[in-house]
Amino acid sequence: MKRTTAALLAVLLLAAACDSSGGGGSSTSDVPGVTDSEVVVGTHMPLTGPAAAGYSKIAPATKAYFDFVNANGGIHGRKITYKIKDDGYNPATTQQVVRELVLQDKVFAILNGLGTPTHSGVLDFLKTNRVPDLFVASGSRSWNQPDRYPGTFGFNPDYTVEGKILGTHVRSAYPGKKVCFLGQDDDFGRDSLAGVEKILGPVAAKQTYVTSSPNVGPQMGALKAAACEVVVLATVPGFTALSLGTASKIGFKPQFVVSNVGADPATVGKALGTAAPLLEGVVSANYLPLTTDDASPWIQLFKRVNAEHNGGAEFDNNVVYGMSVAYLFVQSLQAAGRDLTRDGIVAAVRRNGFQGPGLVPLRFADKDHAGYGGERLTRVEGGKAVFFGPAYTTDDGDAAVQPHTGPVVTPPQNGIPAA
Amino acid sequence: MTGSVTEVARPGTATPVPEIRGRRRIPPIVPVLIGAVVVAALSYVLPPFRNYQLATVGAYFTVTAGLTVLTGLNGQLSLGHGALMATGAYAFALAQNRWLTMPLSFLAAIAATTLAGVVIGLAAARLRGPYLAGLTLAVAVVVPSVTSTFDETFHSDMGLSVALDPPPGTIPVERWQAWLCWAGALVTVLLLAMLVRGRFGRDLRAVRDDETAARLAGVHVARTQVLAFVVSAACAGLAGALFAVLAQSVSPGAFPLTLSLFLVMAIVIGGLGRLTGALCGAVLLVALPALAQTAGERSGSQHLEGNLALVIFGVVLVVVMLAAPGGLASIRFTRQSRRNR
């Protein structure tokens, strides 16, 4: 057993060695991750594993936009370094990589960490270490607890907001029809159902699924047996495809209304393969410009950045999402000013006033840390999602769903937000 | 952490055989106490993130130690220890969220997995080789579905967050975690070392080597097998609870099937049936993914990392098995290991 001791000593030596070599990036200022010429931020993303499909494209797109900004001189003379850590959508790994980013790599902030179960586990850690936790990539309402987590801010419209907007559309477009619901068995499904029921009252039938069991046959059978005419889906892309396919197989043809999270026609169509035409007529919603809208100056900008700095990756909603997050972070850096501090950027985000690619305003305020406050409806026509009707805004409480009539914003000439 | 594989074994390079004989009489409490001192010292020297990794090694050591007793000494292969860890972690989380008393929650975790270990062990004692592997594999698959079937209690794929009191005094969280995990690991190892030294250890090996002969010699084969399973299940439960402390959350995603497979791989690489091998395996479980991540970052590929860990693990397994069939722990002690077999 002396070997145990020897082994432990070896670990000590190694750890010490690793530390002396890996503890670089010393900063001249007192703020972690910030020097006169650089600001280091980090993220955790599922680059591999079950949730990697689609989502793994977000962080590289964000990085590509930062590279574009860096190539044009950076922000306040600082280049943005974006450290991307793969957590495989495993909460235990998220714990590890976020600790590595904060304690070892000394990042200034965590940006756009992805996933409800994964990110929930690091909220307390980030709070204790006073690390700004900006623009979390998920629509859970957990990010909006300014009293408990003063440094955490969301990005996506939360699932209840979305549920209310989808519910409002269902009420006006399909009056008197029997409405049912299939949702993921977590905050995503529960919050979404809460929003739908807030508008429509109790749905006729509701079913849940878990991602670990790729079969929605029983659920679709039950919804068919309940004679549902409209089915609202709070599903991730793979399960949207599975639900549409399974329904078609059992001869069940309701109107599908799908959460933004699981409705990207490129991703779902790929999963459906030859059955992609099943997507025709599916209603969903979005809050960022559509990839197919070549007339949008935002899409033109992002496509240019994608070609120049992202190796021309296939241009889908995930790329637009990643670059929109990057744009918002650059705006936050500009707003936080030349003397960049952690408190400074949190205060800047709270002040809000950002105008970017989003169709509706961000909700950030002193007592509100939720992201976008609404969405605009889309319908799949000819294999492409197209917008219809106005954009709507609401909140996750009892506020009414209202059409949004704000000015359309175009990106600045050079594609980089000014201070 | 690249060098850890060889570093771990190197200090014993020139140890002559007689000395080993003399050392074997040292009671297990001595190395465990030395271990405790080393860990305590380390926890003060290391920066926070290395402390966290140290804690993770401790948590892994707790489960690999139990698993190596089951698989290495008793010959029962379990592909379900990740699920047993999940059982312990959930029990810990539920108890902790209700009573917020850590010792009680650890007991609850151990009790729950011991119970699960009895049930699985009773079935396992009737099965051999691949059938046993199949049964434990089924356990690994079933546990996640339990969490979605009773989603009121277990919150399905979302899992539970674990309420934890802040560490006492001004101890940094990471140091506290390292202490907790290594306390668990060292107590486990001490108990296991004392257990396998005595009659129980001889029974374990007798059953592994030849069941008929063992039965003729008066060893109760089935009881020994069930006991071995229960003991290692309890270790897995404690390890699961320690993981819950580390991650501050429990979810099925944290205990995938690959975790069970990694655990088996770790004890095989480390050296089956040796507690030092279990330690080597635990170190590897933390070091190799970190190494893979660094390698991935250096190569500039963002998509390679997760898969790279598997590749590195596979390569290490093949190399170690070719170079030292007895595992890393056996590298410098070939003669002794031969004699032990």
mmCIF file of N, CA, C and O in Angstrom, chain A residues 1-8 10-12 14-15 18-19 47-48 56 60 63 84-86 90-92 95-97 99-100 103-104 116-117 121 124-125 185-187 190 210-212, chain B residues 1 4 7-8 11 23 31 34-35 38 42 46-50 52-53 148 151 156-158 174 177 182 189 246-249 251 253-254 274 276 279 293 297 302-303 305-306 329 333 336:
data_model
loop_
_atom_site.group_PDB
_atom_site.id
_atom_site.type_symbol
_atom_site.label_atom_id
_atom_site.label_comp_id
_atom_site.label_asym_id
_atom_site.label_seq_id
_atom_site.Cartn_x
_atom_site.Cartn_y
_atom_site.Cartn_z
ATOM 1 N N MET A 1 0.812 -1.215 0.000
ATOM 2 C CA MET A 1 0.000 0.000 0.000
ATOM 3 C C MET A 1 0.842 1.260 0.000
ATOM 4 O O MET A 1 0.338 2.359 -0.114
ATOM 5 N N LYS A 2 2.151 1.073 0.129
ATOM 6 C CA LYS A 2 3.026 2.232 0.037
ATOM 7 C C LYS A 2 2.914 2.819 -1.370
ATOM 8 O O LYS A 2 3.150 3.998 -1.590
ATOM 9 N N ARG A 3 2.537 1.927 -2.293
ATOM 10 C CA ARG A 3 2.377 2.371 -3.670
ATOM 11 C C ARG A 3 1.278 3.434 -3.771
ATOM 12 O O ARG A 3 1.336 4.329 -4.584
ATOM 13 N N THR A 4 0.265 3.260 -2.925
ATOM 14 C CA THR A 4 -0.800 4.259 -2.908
ATOM 15 C C THR A 4 -0.216 5.637 -2.632
ATOM 16 O O THR A 4 -0.499 6.608 -3.322
ATOM 17 N N THR A 5 0.615 5.666 -1.624
ATOM 18 C CA THR A 5 1.247 6.926 -1.245
ATOM 19 C C THR A 5 2.079 7.453 -2.392
ATOM 20 O O THR A 5 2.021 8.641 -2.743
ATOM 21 N N ALA A 6 2.855 6.535 -2.965
ATOM 22 C CA ALA A 6 3.716 6.935 -4.078
ATOM 23 C C ALA A 6 2.869 7.523 -5.192
ATOM 24 O O ALA A 6 3.191 8.568 -5.766
ATOM 25 N N ALA A 7 1.757 6.843 -5.463
ATOM 26 C CA ALA A 7 0.883 7.313 -6.533
ATOM 27 C C ALA A 7 0.356 8.701 -6.204
ATOM 28 O O ALA A 7 0.328 9.593 -7.060
ATOM 29 N N LEU A 8 -0.032 8.876 -4.964
ATOM 30 C CA LEU A 8 -0.567 10.170 -4.562
ATOM 31 C C LEU A 8 0.475 11.271 -4.727
ATOM 32 O O LEU A 8 0.191 12.368 -5.200
ATOM 33 N N ALA A 10 2.872 11.212 -6.785
ATOM 34 C CA ALA A 10 3.018 11.449 -8.217
ATOM 35 C C ALA A 10 1.954 12.425 -8.688
ATOM 36 O O ALA A 10 2.218 13.353 -9.458
ATOM 37 N N VAL A 11 0.727 12.217 -8.192
ATOM 38 C CA VAL A 11 -0.369 13.107 -8.576
ATOM 39 C C VAL A 11 -0.055 14.533 -8.149
ATOM 40 O O VAL A 11 -0.227 15.485 -8.906
ATOM 41 N N LEU A 12 0.460 14.641 -6.930
ATOM 42 C CA LEU A 12 0.822 15.966 -6.405
ATOM 43 C C LEU A 12 1.821 16.659 -7.318
ATOM 44 O O LEU A 12 1.653 17.802 -7.713
ATOM 45 N N LEU A 14 2.561 16.009 -10.409
ATOM 46 C CA LEU A 14 1.971 16.304 -11.711
ATOM 47 C C LEU A 14 1.093 17.537 -11.647
ATOM 48 O O LEU A 14 1.165 18.419 -12.497
ATOM 49 N N ALA A 15 0.270 17.542 -10.606
ATOM 50 C CA ALA A 15 -0.662 18.651 -10.470
ATOM 51 C C ALA A 15 0.107 19.957 -10.346
ATOM 52 O O ALA A 15 -0.226 20.954 -10.982
ATOM 53 N N CYS A 18 1.465 20.750 -13.735
ATOM 54 C CA CYS A 18 0.406 21.252 -14.609
ATOM 55 C C CYS A 18 0.087 22.686 -14.255
ATOM 56 O O CYS A 18 -0.137 23.524 -15.114
ATOM 57 N N ASP A 19 0.082 22.944 -12.966
ATOM 58 C CA ASP A 19 -0.336 24.258 -12.520
ATOM 59 C C ASP A 19 0.656 25.328 -12.951
ATOM 60 O O ASP A 19 0.278 26.375 -13.447
ATOM 61 N N LEU A 47 -20.821 19.407 -27.842
ATOM 62 C CA LEU A 47 -20.221 19.247 -29.166
ATOM 63 C C LEU A 47 -20.289 17.802 -29.607
ATOM 64 O O LEU A 47 -20.175 17.489 -30.786
ATOM 65 N N THR A 48 -20.435 16.899 -28.614
ATOM 66 C CA THR A 48 -20.592 15.486 -28.927
ATOM 67 C C THR A 48 -21.771 14.977 -28.109
ATOM 68 O O THR A 48 -22.300 15.704 -27.264
ATOM 69 N N SER A 56 -24.263 21.641 -31.772
ATOM 70 C CA SER A 56 -22.800 21.741 -31.815
ATOM 71 C C SER A 56 -22.340 22.837 -32.773
ATOM 72 O O SER A 56 -21.167 23.180 -32.810
ATOM 73 N N PRO A 60 -19.247 27.337 -32.436
ATOM 74 C CA PRO A 60 -18.353 27.752 -33.520
ATOM 75 C C PRO A 60 -18.861 28.999 -34.253
ATOM 76 O O PRO A 60 -18.049 29.852 -34.663
ATOM 77 N N LYS A 63 -18.043 31.960 -32.116
ATOM 78 C CA LYS A 63 -16.609 32.215 -32.215
ATOM 79 C C LYS A 63 -16.288 32.894 -33.545
ATOM 80 O O LYS A 63 -15.458 33.811 -33.598
ATOM 81 N N ILE A 84 -14.313 27.206 -25.816
ATOM 82 C CA ILE A 84 -15.474 26.326 -25.939
ATOM 83 C C ILE A 84 -15.130 24.977 -25.324
ATOM 84 O O ILE A 84 -14.157 24.343 -25.708
ATOM 85 N N LYS A 85 -15.929 24.570 -24.334
ATOM 86 C CA LYS A 85 -15.679 23.267 -23.712
ATOM 87 C C LYS A 85 -16.862 22.342 -24.005
ATOM 88 O O LYS A 85 -18.020 22.724 -23.841
ATOM 89 N N ASP A 86 -16.533 21.126 -24.389
ATOM 90 C CA ASP A 86 -17.554 20.131 -24.696
ATOM 91 C C ASP A 86 -18.001 19.449 -23.406
ATOM 92 O O ASP A 86 -17.190 18.913 -22.674
ATOM 93 N N ASN A 90 -23.867 16.366 -20.461
ATOM 94 C CA ASN A 90 -23.833 15.574 -19.229
ATOM 95 C C ASN A 90 -23.558 16.526 -18.057
ATOM 96 O O ASN A 90 -22.499 17.128 -17.980
ATOM 97 N N PRO A 91 -24.540 16.671 -17.134
ATOM 98 C CA PRO A 91 -24.398 17.667 -16.064
ATOM 99 C C PRO A 91 -23.121 17.501 -15.248
ATOM 100 O O PRO A 91 -22.544 18.500 -14.787
ATOM 101 N N ALA A 92 -22.671 16.263 -15.069
ATOM 102 C CA ALA A 92 -21.448 16.043 -14.294
ATOM 103 C C ALA A 92 -20.251 16.637 -15.029
ATOM 104 O O ALA A 92 -19.369 17.252 -14.419
ATOM 105 N N GLN A 95 -20.210 20.470 -14.799
ATOM 106 C CA GLN A 95 -19.588 20.911 -13.551
ATOM 107 C C GLN A 95 -18.081 21.032 -13.709
ATOM 108 O O GLN A 95 -17.470 22.022 -13.307
ATOM 109 N N GLN A 96 -17.514 20.000 -14.298
ATOM 110 C CA GLN A 96 -16.062 19.952 -14.415
ATOM 111 C C GLN A 96 -15.542 21.032 -15.356
ATOM 112 O O GLN A 96 -14.602 21.764 -15.013
ATOM 113 N N VAL A 97 -16.158 21.131 -16.553
ATOM 114 C CA VAL A 97 -15.596 22.071 -17.527
ATOM 115 C C VAL A 97 -15.826 23.519 -17.095
ATOM 116 O O VAL A 97 -14.981 24.380 -17.344
ATOM 117 N N ARG A 99 -15.901 24.591 -13.998
ATOM 118 C CA ARG A 99 -14.870 24.854 -12.989
ATOM 119 C C ARG A 99 -13.531 25.124 -13.641
ATOM 120 O O ARG A 99 -12.781 26.003 -13.234
ATOM 121 N N GLU A 100 -13.236 24.342 -14.672
ATOM 122 C CA GLU A 100 -11.968 24.529 -15.371
ATOM 123 C C GLU A 100 -11.914 25.931 -15.982
ATOM 124 O O GLU A 100 -10.898 26.623 -15.882
ATOM 125 N N LEU A 103 -11.922 28.520 -12.737
ATOM 126 C CA LEU A 103 -10.822 28.455 -11.771
ATOM 127 C C LEU A 103 -9.464 28.348 -12.445
ATOM 128 O O LEU A 103 -8.474 28.880 -11.946
ATOM 129 N N GLN A 104 -9.411 27.638 -13.562
ATOM 130 C CA GLN A 104 -8.135 27.375 -14.207
ATOM 131 C C GLN A 104 -7.861 28.389 -15.311
ATOM 132 O O GLN A 104 -6.819 29.024 -15.334
ATOM 133 N N THR A 116 -30.833 23.097 -20.051
ATOM 134 C CA THR A 116 -31.447 23.319 -18.745
ATOM 135 C C THR A 116 -30.840 22.429 -17.664
ATOM 136 O O THR A 116 -30.382 22.934 -16.642
ATOM 137 N N PRO A 117 -30.814 21.094 -17.857
ATOM 138 C CA PRO A 117 -30.253 20.270 -16.770
ATOM 139 C C PRO A 117 -28.776 20.547 -16.558
ATOM 140 O O PRO A 117 -28.296 20.528 -15.418
ATOM 141 N N GLY A 121 -27.008 23.075 -12.856
ATOM 142 C CA GLY A 121 -26.042 22.605 -11.874
ATOM 143 C C GLY A 121 -24.923 23.589 -11.582
ATOM 144 O O GLY A 121 -24.244 23.458 -10.569
ATOM 145 N N ASP A 124 -25.184 27.946 -8.928
ATOM 146 C CA ASP A 124 -24.676 28.310 -7.602
ATOM 147 C C ASP A 124 -23.175 28.557 -7.636
ATOM 148 O O ASP A 124 -22.668 29.478 -7.008
ATOM 149 N N PHE A 125 -22.481 27.698 -8.385
ATOM 150 C CA PHE A 125 -21.026 27.848 -8.482
ATOM 151 C C PHE A 125 -20.663 29.204 -9.092
ATOM 152 O O PHE A 125 -19.790 29.917 -8.585
ATOM 153 N N ASP A 185 -40.568 15.716 -20.913
ATOM 154 C CA ASP A 185 -40.895 15.560 -19.498
ATOM 155 C C ASP A 185 -39.907 16.334 -18.622
ATOM 156 O O ASP A 185 -39.206 15.754 -17.803
ATOM 157 N N ASP A 186 -39.840 17.644 -18.828
ATOM 158 C CA ASP A 186 -38.970 18.486 -17.993
ATOM 159 C C ASP A 186 -39.523 19.908 -18.015
ATOM 160 O O ASP A 186 -40.651 20.127 -18.452
ATOM 161 N N ASP A 187 -38.719 20.861 -17.589
ATOM 162 C CA ASP A 187 -39.177 22.256 -17.567
ATOM 163 C C ASP A 187 -39.673 22.714 -18.927
ATOM 164 O O ASP A 187 -40.621 23.501 -19.017
ATOM 165 N N ARG A 190 -43.193 21.287 -19.375
ATOM 166 C CA ARG A 190 -44.100 21.797 -18.333
ATOM 167 C C ARG A 190 -44.368 23.289 -18.505
ATOM 168 O O ARG A 190 -45.523 23.739 -18.470
ATOM 169 N N VAL A 210 -39.621 11.094 -22.845
ATOM 170 C CA VAL A 210 -38.258 11.370 -22.396
ATOM 171 C C VAL A 210 -37.297 11.078 -23.537
ATOM 172 O O VAL A 210 -37.530 10.174 -24.336
ATOM 173 N N THR A 211 -36.223 11.852 -23.600
ATOM 174 C CA THR A 211 -35.308 11.701 -24.726
ATOM 175 C C THR A 211 -34.604 10.348 -24.718
ATOM 176 O O THR A 211 -34.131 9.896 -25.744
ATOM 177 N N SER A 212 -34.558 9.686 -23.548
ATOM 178 C CA SER A 212 -33.847 8.417 -23.491
ATOM 179 C C SER A 212 -34.649 7.276 -24.117
ATOM 180 O O SER A 212 -34.121 6.196 -24.308
ATOM 181 N N MET B 1 -1.236 16.288 -17.276
ATOM 182 C CA MET B 1 -1.434 15.028 -16.569
ATOM 183 C C MET B 1 -0.895 13.849 -17.385
ATOM 184 O O MET B 1 -1.098 12.708 -17.034
ATOM 185 N N SER B 4 1.027 10.777 -15.798
ATOM 186 C CA SER B 4 0.539 10.083 -14.617
ATOM 187 C C SER B 4 0.575 8.571 -14.772
ATOM 188 O O SER B 4 0.816 7.851 -13.821
ATOM 189 N N GLU B 7 4.123 7.600 -14.130
ATOM 190 C CA GLU B 7 4.572 8.146 -12.851
ATOM 191 C C GLU B 7 4.073 7.316 -11.675
ATOM 192 O O GLU B 7 4.787 7.059 -10.731
ATOM 193 N N VAL B 8 2.836 6.899 -11.781
ATOM 194 C CA VAL B 8 2.202 6.220 -10.667
ATOM 195 C C VAL B 8 2.975 4.972 -10.279
ATOM 196 O O VAL B 8 3.153 4.678 -9.107
ATOM 197 N N PRO B 11 7.702 4.889 -8.696
ATOM 198 C CA PRO B 11 8.422 4.894 -7.414
ATOM 199 C C PRO B 11 8.812 3.500 -6.928
ATOM 200 O O PRO B 11 9.734 3.360 -6.132
ATOM 201 N N ARG B 23 6.556 -5.734 3.780
ATOM 202 C CA ARG B 23 5.581 -4.659 3.782
ATOM 203 C C ARG B 23 4.166 -5.197 3.887
ATOM 204 O O ARG B 23 3.265 -4.518 4.331
ATOM 205 N N PRO B 31 -1.079 2.767 5.450
ATOM 206 C CA PRO B 31 -1.138 3.494 4.177
ATOM 207 C C PRO B 31 -2.348 4.417 4.074
ATOM 208 O O PRO B 31 -2.256 5.486 3.459
ATOM 209 N N ILE B 34 -1.440 7.524 5.864
ATOM 210 C CA ILE B 34 -0.492 8.278 5.037
ATOM 211 C C ILE B 34 -1.253 8.954 3.902
ATOM 212 O O ILE B 34 -1.055 10.137 3.597
ATOM 213 N N GLY B 35 -2.148 8.170 3.298
ATOM 214 C CA GLY B 35 -2.970 8.725 2.219
ATOM 215 C C GLY B 35 -3.731 9.949 2.681
ATOM 216 O O GLY B 35 -3.792 10.964 1.985
ATOM 217 N N VAL B 38 -1.421 12.865 2.964
ATOM 218 C CA VAL B 38 -1.042 13.367 1.639
ATOM 219 C C VAL B 38 -2.177 14.168 1.019
ATOM 220 O O VAL B 38 -1.978 15.268 0.491
ATOM 221 N N LEU B 42 -2.142 17.936 -0.017
ATOM 222 C CA LEU B 42 -2.448 18.302 -1.404
ATOM 223 C C LEU B 42 -3.543 19.358 -1.473
ATOM 224 O O LEU B 42 -3.470 20.296 -2.263
ATOM 225 N N LEU B 46 -2.782 22.615 -3.736
ATOM 226 C CA LEU B 46 -3.324 22.696 -5.092
ATOM 227 C C LEU B 46 -4.250 23.894 -5.270
ATOM 228 O O LEU B 46 -4.943 24.300 -4.341
ATOM 229 N N PRO B 47 -4.284 24.445 -6.487
ATOM 230 C CA PRO B 47 -5.273 25.484 -6.797
ATOM 231 C C PRO B 47 -6.661 24.853 -6.870
ATOM 232 O O PRO B 47 -6.779 23.623 -6.991
ATOM 233 N N PRO B 48 -7.717 25.679 -6.808
ATOM 234 C CA PRO B 48 -9.073 25.143 -6.667
ATOM 235 C C PRO B 48 -9.468 24.092 -7.703
ATOM 236 O O PRO B 48 -10.025 23.059 -7.349
ATOM 237 N N PHE B 49 -9.144 24.354 -8.981
ATOM 238 C CA PHE B 49 -9.611 23.386 -9.974
ATOM 239 C C PHE B 49 -8.931 22.041 -9.811
ATOM 240 O O PHE B 49 -9.553 20.983 -9.948
ATOM 241 N N ARG B 50 -7.622 22.045 -9.446
ATOM 242 C CA ARG B 50 -6.932 20.770 -9.222
ATOM 243 C C ARG B 50 -7.510 20.080 -7.990
ATOM 244 O O ARG B 50 -7.575 18.861 -7.927
ATOM 245 N N TYR B 52 -10.601 20.209 -7.180
ATOM 246 C CA TYR B 52 -11.846 19.602 -7.664
ATOM 247 C C TYR B 52 -11.537 18.286 -8.370
ATOM 248 O O TYR B 52 -12.235 17.289 -8.186
ATOM 249 N N GLN B 53 -10.467 18.295 -9.178
ATOM 250 C CA GLN B 53 -10.089 17.052 -9.850
ATOM 251 C C GLN B 53 -9.657 15.997 -8.844
ATOM 252 O O GLN B 53 -9.983 14.816 -8.988
ATOM 253 N N SER B 148 -38.016 8.404 -15.184
ATOM 254 C CA SER B 148 -39.086 9.039 -15.961
ATOM 255 C C SER B 148 -40.452 8.448 -15.635
ATOM 256 O O SER B 148 -41.481 9.092 -15.845
ATOM 257 N N ASP B 151 -41.840 10.407 -12.345
ATOM 258 C CA ASP B 151 -41.212 11.711 -12.554
ATOM 259 C C ASP B 151 -41.620 12.740 -11.514
ATOM 260 O O ASP B 151 -40.989 13.773 -11.393
ATOM 261 N N SER B 156 -37.590 13.061 -13.879
ATOM 262 C CA SER B 156 -37.253 12.599 -15.225
ATOM 263 C C SER B 156 -35.824 12.979 -15.644
ATOM 264 O O SER B 156 -34.910 12.922 -14.838
ATOM 265 N N ASP B 157 -35.661 13.362 -16.912
ATOM 266 C CA ASP B 157 -34.319 13.667 -17.416
ATOM 267 C C ASP B 157 -33.703 14.901 -16.773
ATOM 268 O O ASP B 157 -32.487 15.080 -16.797
ATOM 269 N N MET B 158 -34.550 15.772 -16.240
ATOM 270 C CA MET B 158 -34.054 16.999 -15.599
ATOM 271 C C MET B 158 -33.238 16.691 -14.355
ATOM 272 O O MET B 158 -32.302 17.400 -14.013
ATOM 273 N N GLU B 174 -13.967 23.751 -2.958
ATOM 274 C CA GLU B 174 -13.248 22.668 -3.634
ATOM 275 C C GLU B 174 -12.424 21.853 -2.640
ATOM 276 O O GLU B 174 -12.327 20.635 -2.767
ATOM 277 N N GLN B 177 -14.763 19.653 -0.789
ATOM 278 C CA GLN B 177 -15.169 18.514 -1.608
ATOM 279 C C GLN B 177 -14.075 17.461 -1.648
ATOM 280 O O GLN B 177 -14.346 16.260 -1.563
ATOM 281 N N TRP B 182 -12.333 12.166 -0.395
ATOM 282 C CA TRP B 182 -11.238 11.289 0.019
ATOM 283 C C TRP B 182 -11.510 10.635 1.358
ATOM 284 O O TRP B 182 -11.029 9.528 1.619
ATOM 285 N N VAL B 189 -11.645 2.115 1.299
ATOM 286 C CA VAL B 189 -10.477 1.296 0.995
ATOM 287 C C VAL B 189 -9.986 0.574 2.238
ATOM 288 O O VAL B 189 -9.625 -0.609 2.191
ATOM 289 N N LEU B 246 -20.395 16.596 -5.621
ATOM 290 C CA LEU B 246 -19.533 17.302 -6.573
ATOM 291 C C LEU B 246 -20.350 18.088 -7.587
ATOM 292 O O LEU B 246 -20.037 19.226 -7.906
ATOM 293 N N ALA B 247 -21.381 17.439 -8.131
ATOM 294 C CA ALA B 247 -22.142 18.061 -9.223
ATOM 295 C C ALA B 247 -23.286 18.922 -8.710
ATOM 296 O O ALA B 247 -23.880 19.666 -9.475
ATOM 297 N N GLN B 248 -23.622 18.811 -7.444
ATOM 298 C CA GLN B 248 -24.754 19.537 -6.861
ATOM 299 C C GLN B 248 -26.045 19.281 -7.616
ATOM 300 O O GLN B 248 -26.994 20.061 -7.550
ATOM 301 N N SER B 249 -26.059 18.224 -8.404
ATOM 302 C CA SER B 249 -27.287 17.837 -9.093
ATOM 303 C C SER B 249 -27.180 16.361 -9.451
ATOM 304 O O SER B 249 -26.084 15.822 -9.544
ATOM 305 N N SER B 251 -28.876 13.567 -12.258
ATOM 306 C CA SER B 251 -29.777 13.334 -13.374
ATOM 307 C C SER B 251 -29.321 12.077 -14.093
ATOM 308 O O SER B 251 -28.166 11.675 -13.964
ATOM 309 N N GLY B 253 -28.590 11.611 -17.031
ATOM 310 C CA GLY B 253 -27.513 11.898 -17.982
ATOM 311 C C GLY B 253 -26.130 11.831 -17.361
ATOM 312 O O GLY B 253 -25.139 11.629 -18.050
ATOM 313 N N ALA B 254 -26.051 11.993 -16.028
ATOM 314 C CA ALA B 254 -24.752 11.966 -15.371
ATOM 315 C C ALA B 254 -24.268 10.535 -15.146
ATOM 316 O O ALA B 254 -23.116 10.319 -14.798
ATOM 317 N N ARG B 274 -6.702 -5.332 -7.454
ATOM 318 C CA ARG B 274 -5.771 -4.641 -6.574
ATOM 319 C C ARG B 274 -6.326 -3.268 -6.272
ATOM 320 O O ARG B 274 -6.765 -2.556 -7.156
ATOM 321 N N THR B 276 -4.583 -0.744 -5.428
ATOM 322 C CA THR B 276 -3.731 0.247 -6.101
ATOM 323 C C THR B 276 -4.146 0.368 -7.558
ATOM 324 O O THR B 276 -4.091 1.455 -8.143
ATOM 325 N N LEU B 279 -6.927 2.608 -7.777
ATOM 326 C CA LEU B 279 -6.488 4.011 -7.675
ATOM 327 C C LEU B 279 -5.969 4.511 -9.024
ATOM 328 O O LEU B 279 -6.333 5.599 -9.483
ATOM 329 N N GLN B 293 -9.171 16.552 -23.960
ATOM 330 C CA GLN B 293 -9.660 17.901 -24.196
ATOM 331 C C GLN B 293 -8.518 18.832 -24.601
ATOM 332 O O GLN B 293 -8.632 19.605 -25.555
ATOM 333 N N GLU B 297 -8.023 20.733 -28.110
ATOM 334 C CA GLU B 297 -7.853 22.185 -28.221
ATOM 335 C C GLU B 297 -6.590 22.533 -28.995
ATOM 336 O O GLU B 297 -6.586 23.424 -29.838
ATOM 337 N N GLN B 302 -12.900 21.448 -32.678
ATOM 338 C CA GLN B 302 -13.863 21.539 -31.590
ATOM 339 C C GLN B 302 -14.714 20.282 -31.490
ATOM 340 O O GLN B 302 -15.312 20.009 -30.479
ATOM 341 N N HIS B 303 -14.777 19.526 -32.568
ATOM 342 C CA HIS B 303 -15.718 18.413 -32.584
ATOM 343 C C HIS B 303 -15.089 17.090 -32.168
ATOM 344 O O HIS B 303 -15.765 16.120 -31.914
ATOM 345 N N GLU B 305 -13.194 16.399 -29.496
ATOM 346 C CA GLU B 305 -12.844 16.170 -28.107
ATOM 347 C C GLU B 305 -13.530 14.987 -27.443
ATOM 348 O O GLU B 305 -12.898 14.096 -26.924
ATOM 349 N N GLY B 306 -14.876 14.977 -27.474
ATOM 350 C CA GLY B 306 -15.612 13.920 -26.791
ATOM 351 C C GLY B 306 -15.224 12.538 -27.285
ATOM 352 O O GLY B 306 -15.099 11.585 -26.522
ATOM 353 N N ALA B 329 -0.933 -1.463 -12.148
ATOM 354 C CA ALA B 329 -0.448 -1.707 -10.796
ATOM 355 C C ALA B 329 0.537 -2.858 -10.750
ATOM 356 O O ALA B 329 1.274 -3.018 -9.792
ATOM 357 N N PHE B 333 5.832 -5.096 -10.459
ATOM 358 C CA PHE B 333 5.765 -6.142 -9.425
ATOM 359 C C PHE B 333 5.371 -7.463 -10.053
ATOM 360 O O PHE B 333 4.606 -8.228 -9.506
ATOM 361 N N GLN B 336 5.742 -10.665 -8.046
ATOM 362 C CA GLN B 336 4.799 -10.795 -6.943
ATOM 363 C C GLN B 336 3.416 -11.160 -7.457
ATOM 364 O O GLN B 336 2.738 -12.021 -6.920
#
